[in-house]
mmCIF file of C-alpha atoms and ligand atoms in Angstrom:
data_model
loop_
_atom_site.group_PDB
_atom_site.id
_atom_site.type_symbol
_atom_site.label_atom_id
_atom_site.label_comp_id
_atom_site.label_asym_id
_atom_site.label_seq_id
_atom_site.Cartn_x
_atom_site.Cartn_y
_atom_site.Cartn_z
ATOM 1 C CA UNK I 1 -17.544 3.124 -14.335
ATOM 2 C CA UNK I 2 -14.171 5.413 -16.211
ATOM 3 C CA UNK I 3 -11.816 4.153 -13.627
ATOM 4 C CA UNK I 4 -8.295 5.144 -14.450
ATOM 5 C CA UNK I 5 -5.683 2.748 -12.305
ATOM 6 C CA UNK I 6 -1.782 4.518 -11.971
ATOM 7 C CA UNK I 7 0.743 2.328 -10.858
ATOM 8 C CA UNK I 8 -1.842 -0.279 -12.217
ATOM 9 C CA UNK I 9 1.820 -2.513 -12.805
ATOM 10 C CA UNK I 10 2.657 -3.011 -8.721
ATOM 11 C CA UNK I 11 0.553 -5.154 -6.255
ATOM 12 C CA UNK I 12 -1.995 -3.427 -5.440
ATOM 13 C CA UNK I 13 -2.380 -1.656 -8.442
ATOM 14 C CA UNK I 14 -2.489 -5.069 -11.038
ATOM 15 C CA UNK I 15 -5.566 -7.018 -9.111
ATOM 16 C CA UNK I 16 -7.196 -3.585 -8.543
ATOM 17 C CA UNK I 17 -7.332 -2.795 -12.628
ATOM 18 C CA UNK I 18 -8.832 -7.002 -12.893
ATOM 19 C CA UNK I 19 -11.147 -6.077 -9.567
ATOM 20 C CA UNK I 20 -12.809 -3.503 -11.173
ATOM 21 C CA UNK I 21 -12.778 -4.682 -14.234
ATOM 22 C CA UNK I 22 -14.301 -8.050 -12.960
ATOM 23 C CA UNK I 23 -17.174 -5.866 -12.702
ATOM 24 C CA UNK I 24 -18.004 -4.524 -15.902
ATOM 25 C CA UNK I 25 -16.164 -0.336 -14.507
ATOM 26 C CA UNK I 26 -14.204 1.088 -17.660
ATOM 27 C CA UNK I 27 -9.802 0.023 -16.807
ATOM 28 C CA UNK I 28 -7.370 2.106 -17.642
ATOM 29 C CA UNK I 29 -3.899 1.281 -16.059
ATOM 30 C CA UNK I 30 -1.114 3.764 -16.593
ATOM 31 C CA UNK I 31 2.577 2.736 -15.305
ATOM 32 C CA UNK I 32 5.946 3.730 -15.726
ATOM 33 C CA UNK I 33 7.299 0.057 -14.430
ATOM 34 C CA UNK I 34 9.236 2.564 -12.065
ATOM 35 C CA UNK I 35 9.314 -0.347 -10.248
ATOM 36 C CA UNK I 36 10.531 -2.675 -11.533
ATOM 37 C CA UNK I 37 13.176 -0.812 -12.190
ATOM 38 C CA UNK I 38 13.737 0.398 -8.703
ATOM 39 C CA UNK I 39 14.133 -3.722 -7.589
ATOM 40 C CA UNK I 40 16.312 -4.117 -10.920
ATOM 41 C CA UNK I 41 18.939 -1.530 -9.226
ATOM 42 C CA UNK I 42 18.802 -3.440 -4.764
ATOM 43 C CA UNK I 43 18.792 -7.100 -6.143
ATOM 44 C CA UNK I 44 14.956 -7.026 -5.685
ATOM 45 C CA UNK I 45 13.517 -8.599 -7.561
ATOM 46 C CA UNK I 46 10.095 -10.207 -6.650
ATOM 47 C CA UNK I 47 9.646 -14.425 -6.057
ATOM 48 C CA UNK I 48 8.139 -15.106 -9.740
ATOM 49 C CA UNK I 49 8.640 -12.481 -12.777
ATOM 50 C CA UNK I 50 5.489 -11.163 -13.808
ATOM 51 C CA UNK I 51 4.658 -10.319 -17.027
ATOM 52 C CA UNK I 52 4.136 -6.516 -18.149
ATOM 53 C CA UNK I 53 1.618 -4.927 -18.507
ATOM 54 C CA UNK I 54 0.105 -5.053 -22.556
ATOM 55 C CA UNK I 55 0.664 -8.772 -22.332
ATOM 56 C CA UNK I 56 -0.796 -9.362 -18.637
ATOM 57 C CA UNK I 57 -3.812 -7.140 -20.249
ATOM 58 C CA UNK I 58 -4.080 -9.749 -22.894
ATOM 59 C CA UNK I 59 -4.370 -13.179 -20.830
ATOM 60 C CA UNK I 60 -7.241 -11.528 -19.225
ATOM 61 C CA UNK I 61 -8.646 -10.919 -22.148
ATOM 62 C CA UNK I 62 -8.206 -13.810 -23.255
ATOM 63 C CA UNK I 63 -9.747 -15.652 -20.110
ATOM 64 C CA UNK I 64 -12.344 -13.535 -18.973
ATOM 65 C CA UNK I 65 -12.719 -11.266 -22.418
ATOM 66 C CA UNK I 66 -13.801 -8.225 -20.063
ATOM 67 C CA UNK I 67 -11.046 -4.957 -21.421
ATOM 68 C CA UNK I 68 -8.463 -3.618 -19.258
ATOM 69 C CA UNK I 69 -6.480 -0.624 -20.868
ATOM 70 C CA UNK I 70 -2.896 0.485 -20.615
ATOM 71 C CA UNK I 71 -0.265 3.044 -20.734
ATOM 72 C CA UNK I 72 3.035 3.214 -20.224
ATOM 73 C CA UNK I 73 3.230 7.456 -18.749
ATOM 74 C CA UNK I 74 5.389 8.490 -16.065
ATOM 75 C CA UNK I 75 2.741 9.992 -13.605
ATOM 76 C CA UNK I 76 4.945 13.263 -12.637
ATOM 77 C CA UNK I 77 4.877 14.390 -16.115
ATOM 78 C CA UNK I 78 1.579 17.498 -15.445
ATOM 79 C CA UNK I 79 0.996 17.977 -18.796
ATOM 80 C CA UNK I 80 0.790 14.422 -20.674
ATOM 81 C CA UNK I 81 -0.931 13.173 -17.356
ATOM 82 C CA UNK I 82 -3.767 16.056 -18.346
ATOM 83 C CA UNK I 83 -3.998 14.754 -21.900
ATOM 84 C CA UNK I 84 -4.485 10.978 -20.533
ATOM 85 C CA UNK I 85 -8.010 12.547 -17.858
ATOM 86 C CA UNK I 86 -9.227 14.535 -20.500
ATOM 87 C CA UNK I 87 -9.186 11.360 -23.204
ATOM 88 C CA UNK I 88 -9.711 9.321 -20.132
ATOM 89 C CA UNK I 89 -12.572 11.828 -18.436
ATOM 90 C CA UNK I 90 -12.307 9.326 -15.391
ATOM 91 C CA UNK I 91 -14.714 9.275 -13.133
ATOM 92 C CA UNK I 92 -11.885 7.995 -10.567
ATOM 93 C CA UNK I 93 -8.632 7.723 -10.429
ATOM 94 C CA UNK I 94 -7.022 5.586 -8.015
ATOM 95 C CA UNK I 95 -3.513 6.906 -7.344
ATOM 96 C CA UNK I 96 -0.351 4.300 -6.698
ATOM 97 C CA UNK I 97 2.146 5.736 -8.494
ATOM 98 C CA UNK I 98 4.390 5.387 -5.793
ATOM 99 C CA UNK I 99 7.560 4.914 -4.930
ATOM 100 C CA UNK I 100 5.619 2.489 -2.165
ATOM 101 C CA UNK I 101 9.097 1.986 0.396
ATOM 102 C CA UNK I 102 10.019 2.370 3.199
ATOM 103 C CA UNK I 103 14.241 0.784 3.135
ATOM 104 C CA UNK I 104 14.785 2.203 -0.516
ATOM 105 C CA UNK I 105 13.920 5.848 1.146
ATOM 106 C CA UNK I 106 16.666 6.183 3.491
ATOM 107 C CA UNK I 107 18.660 4.365 0.702
ATOM 108 C CA UNK I 108 21.178 7.834 0.488
ATOM 109 C CA UNK I 109 20.708 10.900 -0.828
ATOM 110 C CA UNK I 110 19.381 9.480 -4.050
ATOM 111 C CA UNK I 111 17.122 7.421 -3.449
ATOM 112 C CA UNK I 112 16.211 10.476 -0.722
ATOM 113 C CA UNK I 113 15.276 12.762 -3.564
ATOM 114 C CA UNK I 114 13.848 10.520 -5.889
ATOM 115 C CA UNK I 115 11.497 8.844 -3.331
ATOM 116 C CA UNK I 116 9.947 13.445 -1.840
ATOM 117 C CA UNK I 117 10.664 13.706 -6.783
ATOM 118 C CA UNK I 118 8.919 11.013 -7.530
ATOM 119 C CA UNK I 119 5.241 10.727 -4.518
ATOM 120 C CA UNK I 120 5.476 14.375 -4.375
ATOM 121 C CA UNK I 121 5.306 15.253 -8.153
ATOM 122 C CA UNK I 122 2.879 11.815 -9.338
ATOM 123 C CA UNK I 123 0.231 13.765 -6.046
ATOM 124 C CA UNK I 124 0.730 16.955 -7.962
ATOM 125 C CA UNK I 125 -0.553 16.207 -11.487
ATOM 126 C CA UNK I 126 -3.163 14.229 -10.386
ATOM 127 C CA UNK I 127 -4.516 17.215 -7.877
ATOM 128 C CA UNK I 128 -3.492 19.550 -11.310
ATOM 129 C CA UNK I 129 -5.067 17.479 -13.852
ATOM 130 C CA UNK I 130 -8.210 16.307 -11.797
ATOM 131 C CA UNK I 131 -8.504 20.781 -11.975
ATOM 132 C CA UNK I 132 -8.227 21.059 -15.788
ATOM 133 C CA UNK I 133 -8.932 18.532 -16.780
ATOM 134 C CA UNK I 134 -11.736 16.167 -15.163
ATOM 135 C CA UNK I 135 -13.125 18.494 -12.268
ATOM 136 C CA UNK I 136 -15.756 15.773 -10.616
ATOM 137 C CA UNK I 137 -13.125 13.506 -10.838
ATOM 138 C CA UNK I 138 -12.871 11.767 -7.705
ATOM 139 C CA UNK I 139 -9.445 10.840 -6.341
ATOM 140 C CA UNK I 140 -9.014 8.029 -4.442
ATOM 141 C CA UNK I 141 -5.245 7.661 -2.242
ATOM 142 C CA UNK I 142 -2.915 5.016 -1.159
ATOM 143 C CA UNK I 143 -1.935 6.406 1.808
ATOM 144 C CA UNK I 144 -0.628 5.106 4.879
ATOM 145 C CA UNK I 145 -1.043 4.789 8.207
ATOM 146 C CA UNK I 146 2.651 5.134 9.075
ATOM 147 C CA UNK I 147 1.084 8.663 8.825
ATOM 148 C CA UNK I 148 0.940 8.958 11.812
ATOM 149 C CA UNK I 149 3.344 6.872 13.492
ATOM 150 C CA UNK I 150 3.077 5.586 16.895
ATOM 151 C CA UNK I 151 1.772 8.069 19.664
ATOM 152 C CA UNK I 152 1.389 7.894 23.118
ATOM 153 C CA UNK I 153 -1.990 9.110 22.319
ATOM 154 C CA UNK I 154 -6.054 7.665 20.425
ATOM 155 C CA UNK I 155 -5.375 7.295 16.746
ATOM 156 C CA UNK I 156 -8.738 8.885 14.781
ATOM 157 C CA UNK I 157 -9.897 8.617 11.254
ATOM 158 C CA UNK I 158 -7.316 11.922 9.688
ATOM 159 C CA UNK I 159 -8.844 14.746 11.742
ATOM 160 C CA UNK I 160 -8.853 16.050 15.456
ATOM 161 C CA UNK I 161 -10.921 18.660 17.404
ATOM 162 C CA UNK I 162 -7.563 20.061 19.274
ATOM 163 C CA UNK I 163 -8.762 22.711 22.194
ATOM 164 C CA UNK I 164 -6.979 25.292 23.448
ATOM 165 C CA UNK I 165 -6.146 28.336 25.692
ATOM 166 C CA UNK I 166 -10.924 28.075 25.428
ATOM 167 C CA UNK I 167 -10.681 27.668 21.956
ATOM 168 C CA UNK I 168 -11.539 25.050 20.198
ATOM 169 C CA UNK I 169 -10.050 23.515 16.397
ATOM 170 C CA UNK I 170 -10.468 20.775 13.388
ATOM 171 C CA UNK I 171 -6.531 19.830 12.422
ATOM 172 C CA UNK I 172 -6.015 16.985 10.501
ATOM 173 C CA UNK I 173 -4.277 14.809 12.966
ATOM 174 C CA UNK I 174 -0.713 15.431 14.005
ATOM 175 C CA UNK I 175 1.604 12.956 11.395
ATOM 176 C CA UNK I 176 5.326 12.506 11.721
ATOM 177 C CA UNK I 177 6.912 9.934 10.047
ATOM 178 C CA UNK I 178 8.656 6.112 10.201
ATOM 179 C CA UNK I 179 10.974 6.630 7.562
ATOM 180 C CA UNK I 180 11.400 10.088 4.612
ATOM 181 C CA UNK I 181 9.048 7.083 2.164
ATOM 182 C CA UNK I 182 6.824 7.613 5.348
ATOM 183 C CA UNK I 183 7.596 11.667 5.013
ATOM 184 C CA UNK I 184 6.626 11.134 1.097
ATOM 185 C CA UNK I 185 2.944 10.719 2.604
ATOM 186 C CA UNK I 186 2.338 13.069 5.285
ATOM 187 C CA UNK I 187 3.636 15.755 2.899
ATOM 188 C CA UNK I 188 0.803 14.028 -0.043
ATOM 189 C CA UNK I 189 -2.222 14.370 2.384
ATOM 190 C CA UNK I 190 -0.680 18.164 2.667
ATOM 191 C CA UNK I 191 -0.941 18.572 -0.878
ATOM 192 C CA UNK I 192 -4.312 16.792 -1.510
ATOM 193 C CA UNK I 193 -6.568 18.753 2.337
ATOM 194 C CA UNK I 194 -4.341 22.562 0.699
ATOM 195 C CA UNK I 195 -6.070 21.447 -2.698
ATOM 196 C CA UNK I 196 -9.471 19.829 -1.531
ATOM 197 C CA UNK I 197 -9.950 23.184 0.585
ATOM 198 C CA UNK I 198 -9.227 25.849 -2.244
ATOM 199 C CA UNK I 199 -11.053 24.082 -4.801
ATOM 200 C CA UNK I 200 -13.610 21.866 -3.267
ATOM 201 C CA UNK I 201 -12.267 18.600 -5.710
ATOM 202 C CA UNK I 202 -13.231 15.222 -4.502
ATOM 203 C CA UNK I 203 -10.608 12.995 -2.364
ATOM 204 C CA UNK I 204 -10.861 9.677 0.093
ATOM 205 C CA UNK I 205 -7.394 9.652 1.609
ATOM 206 C CA UNK I 206 -6.625 6.155 2.410
ATOM 207 C CA UNK I 207 -4.832 5.140 5.697
ATOM 208 C CA UNK I 208 -3.349 2.258 5.686
ATOM 209 C CA UNK I 209 -1.093 -0.553 6.522
ATOM 210 C CA UNK I 210 0.672 -3.481 5.905
ATOM 211 C CA UNK I 211 -0.678 -6.283 3.478
ATOM 212 C CA UNK I 212 -0.014 -9.285 3.001
ATOM 213 C CA UNK I 213 -1.441 -12.124 0.786
ATOM 214 C CA UNK I 214 -0.499 -13.688 -2.783
ATOM 215 C CA UNK I 215 -3.141 -13.146 -5.420
ATOM 216 C CA UNK I 216 -6.576 -11.870 -5.676
ATOM 217 C CA UNK I 217 -9.843 -13.181 -7.109
ATOM 218 C CA UNK I 218 -9.337 -11.791 -10.230
ATOM 219 C CA UNK I 219 -5.191 -12.796 -9.837
ATOM 220 C CA UNK I 220 -6.132 -16.872 -9.283
ATOM 221 C CA UNK I 221 -8.074 -17.472 -12.355
ATOM 222 C CA UNK I 222 -3.841 -17.874 -13.952
ATOM 223 C CA UNK I 223 0.087 -17.987 -12.574
ATOM 224 C CA UNK I 224 0.214 -15.042 -15.754
ATOM 225 C CA UNK I 225 -2.766 -13.300 -13.256
ATOM 226 C CA UNK I 226 -1.020 -12.830 -10.101
ATOM 227 C CA UNK I 227 0.336 -9.489 -8.928
ATOM 228 C CA UNK I 228 4.057 -9.841 -8.103
ATOM 229 C CA UNK I 229 4.898 -10.684 -4.959
ATOM 230 C CA UNK I 230 8.597 -9.269 -3.238
ATOM 231 C CA UNK I 231 9.956 -11.239 -0.331
ATOM 232 C CA UNK I 232 13.031 -9.285 0.043
ATOM 233 C CA UNK I 233 13.769 -6.117 3.105
ATOM 234 C CA UNK I 234 13.463 -3.572 0.460
ATOM 235 C CA UNK I 235 10.135 -4.374 -1.032
ATOM 236 C CA UNK I 236 8.508 -7.094 1.063
ATOM 237 C CA UNK I 237 6.397 -6.999 4.058
ATOM 238 C CA UNK I 238 6.926 -8.224 6.675
ATOM 239 C CA UNK I 239 4.103 -10.639 6.316
ATOM 240 C CA UNK I 240 4.761 -12.172 2.837
ATOM 241 C CA UNK I 241 8.642 -12.326 4.309
ATOM 242 C CA UNK I 242 7.961 -14.614 6.869
ATOM 243 C CA UNK I 243 5.834 -16.693 4.936
ATOM 244 C CA UNK I 244 8.549 -17.038 3.136
ATOM 245 C CA UNK I 245 11.509 -17.180 5.325
ATOM 246 C CA UNK I 246 9.031 -19.951 7.361
ATOM 247 C CA UNK I 247 9.161 -22.087 4.323
ATOM 248 C CA UNK I 248 13.191 -21.425 2.718
ATOM 249 C CA UNK I 249 14.397 -22.194 6.128
ATOM 250 C CA UNK I 250 15.588 -19.195 7.212
ATOM 251 C CA UNK I 251 15.010 -18.111 11.379
ATOM 252 C CA UNK I 252 11.729 -15.339 10.522
ATOM 253 C CA UNK I 253 13.343 -12.103 10.781
ATOM 254 C CA UNK I 254 11.591 -9.919 13.960
ATOM 255 C CA UNK I 255 13.820 -6.379 14.548
ATOM 256 C CA UNK I 256 14.307 -5.837 17.979
ATOM 257 C CA UNK I 257 12.266 -6.284 20.567
ATOM 258 C CA UNK I 258 9.019 -7.314 18.223
ATOM 259 C CA UNK I 259 6.818 -5.775 20.536
ATOM 260 C CA UNK I 260 6.512 -2.991 17.272
ATOM 261 C CA UNK I 261 2.203 -3.294 16.222
ATOM 262 C CA UNK I 262 0.700 -2.077 13.228
ATOM 263 C CA UNK I 263 -2.699 -2.550 11.620
ATOM 264 C CA UNK I 264 -2.918 -5.569 9.106
ATOM 265 C CA UNK I 265 -5.386 -5.806 5.950
ATOM 266 C CA UNK I 266 -5.300 -9.014 3.732
ATOM 267 C CA UNK I 267 -4.219 -7.797 0.121
ATOM 268 C CA UNK I 268 -8.587 -8.768 -0.907
ATOM 269 C CA UNK I 269 -9.613 -6.208 1.469
ATOM 270 C CA UNK I 270 -8.065 -3.191 -0.198
ATOM 271 C CA UNK I 271 -10.064 -4.197 -3.093
ATOM 272 C CA UNK I 272 -12.949 -3.784 -1.139
ATOM 273 C CA UNK I 273 -11.765 -0.473 0.213
ATOM 274 C CA UNK I 274 -11.048 0.937 -2.602
ATOM 275 C CA UNK I 275 -13.973 -0.384 -4.311
ATOM 276 C CA UNK I 276 -16.577 1.013 -1.147
ATOM 277 C CA UNK I 277 -14.857 4.144 -1.211
ATOM 278 C CA UNK I 278 -15.376 4.533 -5.488
ATOM 279 C CA UNK I 279 -18.814 3.453 -4.785
ATOM 280 C CA UNK I 280 -19.036 5.789 -2.343
ATOM 281 C CA UNK I 281 -17.630 9.385 -2.602
ATOM 282 C CA UNK I 282 -17.106 11.973 0.184
ATOM 283 C CA UNK I 283 -19.813 14.123 0.498
ATOM 284 C CA UNK I 284 -18.685 17.217 2.467
ATOM 285 C CA UNK I 285 -16.641 19.889 0.287
ATOM 286 C CA UNK I 286 -13.459 21.072 0.994
ATOM 287 C CA UNK I 287 -11.550 18.511 2.746
ATOM 288 C CA UNK I 288 -10.968 15.291 2.196
ATOM 289 C CA UNK I 289 -12.222 12.499 3.776
ATOM 290 C CA UNK I 290 -9.712 9.761 5.761
ATOM 291 C CA UNK I 291 -10.317 6.108 6.455
ATOM 292 C CA UNK I 292 -7.354 4.361 8.008
ATOM 293 C CA UNK I 293 -7.437 0.951 5.475
ATOM 294 C CA UNK I 294 -6.247 -2.176 8.551
ATOM 295 C CA UNK I 295 -8.344 -4.430 9.770
ATOM 296 C CA UNK I 296 -6.805 -5.631 13.148
ATOM 297 C CA UNK I 297 -4.278 -5.308 15.170
ATOM 298 C CA UNK I 298 -0.524 -7.376 15.696
ATOM 299 C CA UNK I 299 2.944 -7.128 16.696
ATOM 300 C CA UNK I 300 5.631 -8.775 15.716
ATOM 301 C CA UNK I 301 6.688 -10.866 17.016
ATOM 302 C CA UNK I 302 2.977 -11.879 17.358
ATOM 303 C CA UNK I 303 2.673 -12.627 13.507
ATOM 304 C CA UNK I 304 6.609 -14.409 13.984
ATOM 305 C CA UNK I 305 4.926 -17.244 16.276
ATOM 306 C CA UNK I 306 1.621 -17.136 14.251
ATOM 307 C CA UNK I 307 3.838 -17.949 11.007
ATOM 308 C CA UNK I 308 6.018 -20.351 13.382
ATOM 309 C CA UNK I 309 2.883 -22.425 14.047
ATOM 310 C CA UNK I 310 1.743 -23.348 11.166
ATOM 311 C CA UNK I 311 4.743 -23.403 9.296
ATOM 312 C CA UNK I 312 5.532 -26.250 12.451
ATOM 313 C CA UNK I 313 1.988 -27.697 11.475
ATOM 314 C CA UNK I 314 2.745 -27.653 7.698
ATOM 315 C CA UNK I 315 6.425 -30.011 8.683
ATOM 316 C CA UNK I 316 8.492 -27.482 8.798
ATOM 317 C CA UNK I 317 10.488 -26.029 11.954
ATOM 318 C CA UNK I 318 10.725 -22.677 12.133
ATOM 319 C CA UNK I 319 12.707 -20.617 13.660
ATOM 320 C CA UNK I 320 12.351 -16.993 14.828
ATOM 321 C CA UNK I 321 15.402 -15.044 15.498
ATOM 322 C CA UNK I 322 15.528 -11.124 17.172
ATOM 323 C CA UNK I 323 17.987 -8.771 14.615
ATOM 324 C CA UNK I 324 19.524 -5.484 15.646
ATOM 325 C CA UNK I 325 16.311 -3.360 14.133
ATOM 326 C CA UNK I 326 17.904 -1.032 11.174
ATOM 327 C CA UNK I 327 14.708 0.876 11.463
ATOM 328 C CA UNK I 328 14.143 4.113 14.504
ATOM 329 C CA UNK I 329 11.082 3.287 15.495
ATOM 330 C CA UNK I 330 9.145 2.766 18.629
ATOM 331 C CA UNK I 331 9.382 -1.219 20.104
ATOM 332 C CA UNK I 332 7.734 -0.071 23.372
ATOM 333 C CA UNK I 333 4.183 1.567 22.726
ATOM 334 C CA UNK I 334 0.430 2.828 22.639
ATOM 335 C CA UNK I 335 -1.578 1.706 19.383
ATOM 336 C CA UNK I 336 -4.528 2.419 19.198
ATOM 337 C CA UNK I 337 -6.048 3.658 16.286
ATOM 338 C CA UNK I 338 -9.750 4.000 14.731
ATOM 339 C CA UNK I 339 -11.363 2.183 11.671
ATOM 340 C CA UNK I 340 -14.768 2.311 11.167
ATOM 341 C CA UNK I 341 -15.240 4.371 8.464
ATOM 342 C CA UNK I 342 -14.866 1.648 5.802
ATOM 343 C CA UNK I 343 -16.930 -0.537 8.307
ATOM 344 C CA UNK I 344 -19.596 1.320 7.446
ATOM 345 C CA UNK I 345 -19.027 1.993 4.299
ATOM 346 C CA UNK I 346 -19.473 -1.983 4.931
ATOM 347 C CA UNK I 347 -15.922 -3.830 4.573
ATOM 348 C CA UNK I 348 -16.738 -6.939 5.303
ATOM 349 C CA UNK I 349 -13.071 -8.534 6.617
ATOM 350 C CA UNK I 350 -10.553 -11.595 5.538
ATOM 351 C CA UNK I 351 -8.930 -11.978 9.247
ATOM 352 C CA UNK I 352 -5.319 -13.551 8.746
ATOM 353 C CA UNK I 353 -6.046 -17.543 9.771
ATOM 354 C CA UNK I 354 -4.166 -20.674 9.664
ATOM 355 C CA UNK I 355 -5.588 -21.122 6.704
ATOM 356 C CA UNK I 356 -5.086 -18.566 4.463
ATOM 357 C CA UNK I 357 -1.371 -18.615 6.390
ATOM 358 C CA UNK I 358 -1.105 -22.358 5.321
ATOM 359 C CA UNK I 359 -1.747 -21.448 2.170
ATOM 360 C CA UNK I 360 1.047 -18.852 1.179
ATOM 361 C CA UNK I 361 3.384 -20.991 2.782
ATOM 362 C CA UNK I 362 2.275 -24.039 0.683
ATOM 363 C CA UNK I 363 2.362 -21.965 -2.568
ATOM 364 C CA UNK I 364 6.423 -20.601 -1.424
ATOM 365 C CA UNK I 365 6.698 -24.166 -0.485
ATOM 366 C CA UNK I 366 5.766 -24.642 -4.382
ATOM 367 C CA UNK I 367 8.217 -22.461 -6.018
ATOM 368 C CA UNK I 368 10.980 -22.864 -3.018
ATOM 369 C CA UNK I 369 13.547 -23.016 -5.714
ATOM 370 C CA UNK I 370 12.918 -19.857 -6.962
ATOM 371 C CA UNK I 371 13.884 -18.596 -3.222
ATOM 372 C CA UNK I 372 17.148 -16.109 -3.123
ATOM 373 C CA UNK I 373 17.862 -15.932 0.851
ATOM 374 C CA UNK I 374 20.670 -13.603 0.152
ATOM 375 C CA UNK I 375 17.142 -11.868 -0.231
ATOM 376 C CA UNK I 376 15.743 -12.271 3.457
ATOM 377 C CA UNK I 377 18.344 -10.281 5.683
ATOM 378 C CA UNK I 378 18.425 -6.223 5.740
ATOM 379 C CA UNK I 379 20.665 -3.878 4.212
ATOM 380 C CA UNK I 380 18.798 -0.412 4.730
ATOM 381 C CA UNK I 381 19.801 1.004 7.887
ATOM 382 C CA UNK I 382 17.914 4.102 9.755
ATOM 383 C CA UNK I 383 21.661 5.020 10.796
HETATM 384 N N1 USQ K 1 9.846 -5.775 10.089
HETATM 385 C C1 USQ K 1 10.966 -6.565 10.561
HETATM 386 N N2 USQ K 1 10.452 -7.867 10.629
HETATM 387 C C2 USQ K 1 11.158 -7.750 9.106
HETATM 388 C C3 USQ K 1 9.994 -6.964 7.758
HETATM 389 C C4 USQ K 1 9.306 -5.182 9.010
HETATM 390 O O1 USQ K 1 9.693 -6.598 12.359
HETATM 391 O O2 USQ K 1 11.687 -8.817 8.660
HETATM 392 C C5 USQ K 1 9.158 -5.085 11.598
HETATM 393 C C6 USQ K 1 9.134 -3.598 10.614
HETATM 394 O O3 USQ K 1 10.429 -3.020 11.602
HETATM 395 C C7 USQ K 1 8.429 -2.718 11.522
HETATM 396 C C8 USQ K 1 6.818 -4.047 10.583
HETATM 397 O O4 USQ K 1 7.190 -5.309 11.031
HETATM 398 O O5 USQ K 1 7.508 -2.127 12.545
HETATM 399 C C9 USQ K 1 6.231 -3.520 9.368
HETATM 400 O O6 USQ K 1 7.455 -3.344 9.043
HETATM 401 P P1 USQ K 1 6.664 -3.859 7.432
HETATM 402 O O7 USQ K 1 7.833 -3.828 6.020
HETATM 403 O O8 USQ K 1 5.787 -4.562 7.098
HETATM 404 O O9 USQ K 1 6.090 -2.211 6.688
HETATM 405 P P2 USQ K 1 6.303 -0.493 6.767
HETATM 406 O O10 USQ K 1 7.783 -0.544 6.377
HETATM 407 O O11 USQ K 1 5.337 -0.259 7.171
HETATM 408 O O12 USQ K 1 5.460 0.260 4.815
HETATM 409 C C10 USQ K 1 4.692 -1.415 4.198
HETATM 410 C C11 USQ K 1 4.471 -1.059 2.685
HETATM 411 C C12 USQ K 1 4.280 0.124 2.229
HETATM 412 C C13 USQ K 1 2.857 0.991 3.768
HETATM 413 C C14 USQ K 1 3.101 0.681 5.537
HETATM 414 C C15 USQ K 1 2.171 1.083 5.973
HETATM 415 O O13 USQ K 1 5.722 -1.777 2.853
HETATM 416 O O14 USQ K 1 3.777 1.204 1.643
HETATM 417 O O15 USQ K 1 2.475 1.924 3.131
HETATM 418 O O16 USQ K 1 3.530 -0.974 4.628
HETATM 419 S S1 USQ K 1 2.380 1.420 7.153
HETATM 420 O O17 USQ K 1 3.561 0.628 7.842
HETATM 421 O O18 USQ K 1 0.669 1.369 8.258
HETATM 422 O O19 USQ K 1 3.335 2.766 7.169
#
């Protein structure tokens, strides 16, 4: 297949490009390095520096003989993106080209505007590039479980049937984002649903939970192929942050009571899920397929205790502290999201084992000198 990866420089985009190239697909990775720029502006650089896309594509070619093409392009530029679709004629576009951080989106007006303009702008450009230049291309879009929030009823996979005054209708599941970032993804889903309803384009919207992990099978081959790994309060996700905190001797930063539950997954399972979605396009026309993408539920407190237990086993003395929650989120809440769709397509989850956590902590210990503890405490408040 011809696979276009938008956001191909990112934590998930780069391993995705390598994963598809390793399986013989023709891959074009596109990025304008927005996340790198925002990380530099907010002093949130990753643990280790990473090369730019052309250098990493060269490294893949010399190590494996597989080629990944790359382009520096702003995906909000609809004309340029449509031109790219015309030239490359993708069978699938995997759309990660978004500002991915909830805290960043809550910093102030400029960051709020950038998040909305970039995220909704890229999604609109992708839809129009498909309509204008590649009408049979399947859009695989990375959404987020955070679109649903934490409602006091079971969360379905994207859709819910509601009976009201004796009549029934099927709707997109009600959404309530916990940050402006999550709200931008809700808008993306609405755009995708609207244009699918109108034009019958093929869309899969993957509602993903927080991802953890340092590497992937392809990235393990060489240090130059590792994706960037954030542990700061803005771009780092919670398990990655706890692993670095344990290695650096900083007490784990549990926000509030730590009873918040989310659905987590290993980075390698993101790759599996995206591949399963790509190889099995949706069968219903005029409706996006929505799949909930996570493998295990944990509370933040459970995670902190797991990381502490594994870290202590490695001879570290890991502390846990409750810091005032900088976010406005429910801490005590019901959480029961369905996630059968990807399992039905064949997902074989990697669970969060003690070995996996130990491997991650040991990796960070080898790079302990690169940790800047000034990036750990939360700097952005929702208030
Ligand atoms: N948390 C802590 N301590 C920390 C960091 C986070 O207790 O040091 C808590 C947060 O309050 C939250 C939970 O851990 O309750 C998850 O936070 P996170 O920072 O790992 O995840 P989040 O900001 O929600 O965003 C991440 C990715 C985003 C993706 C989302 C999936 O950055 O791109 O969409 O996970 S989800 O959370 O399901 O919306």
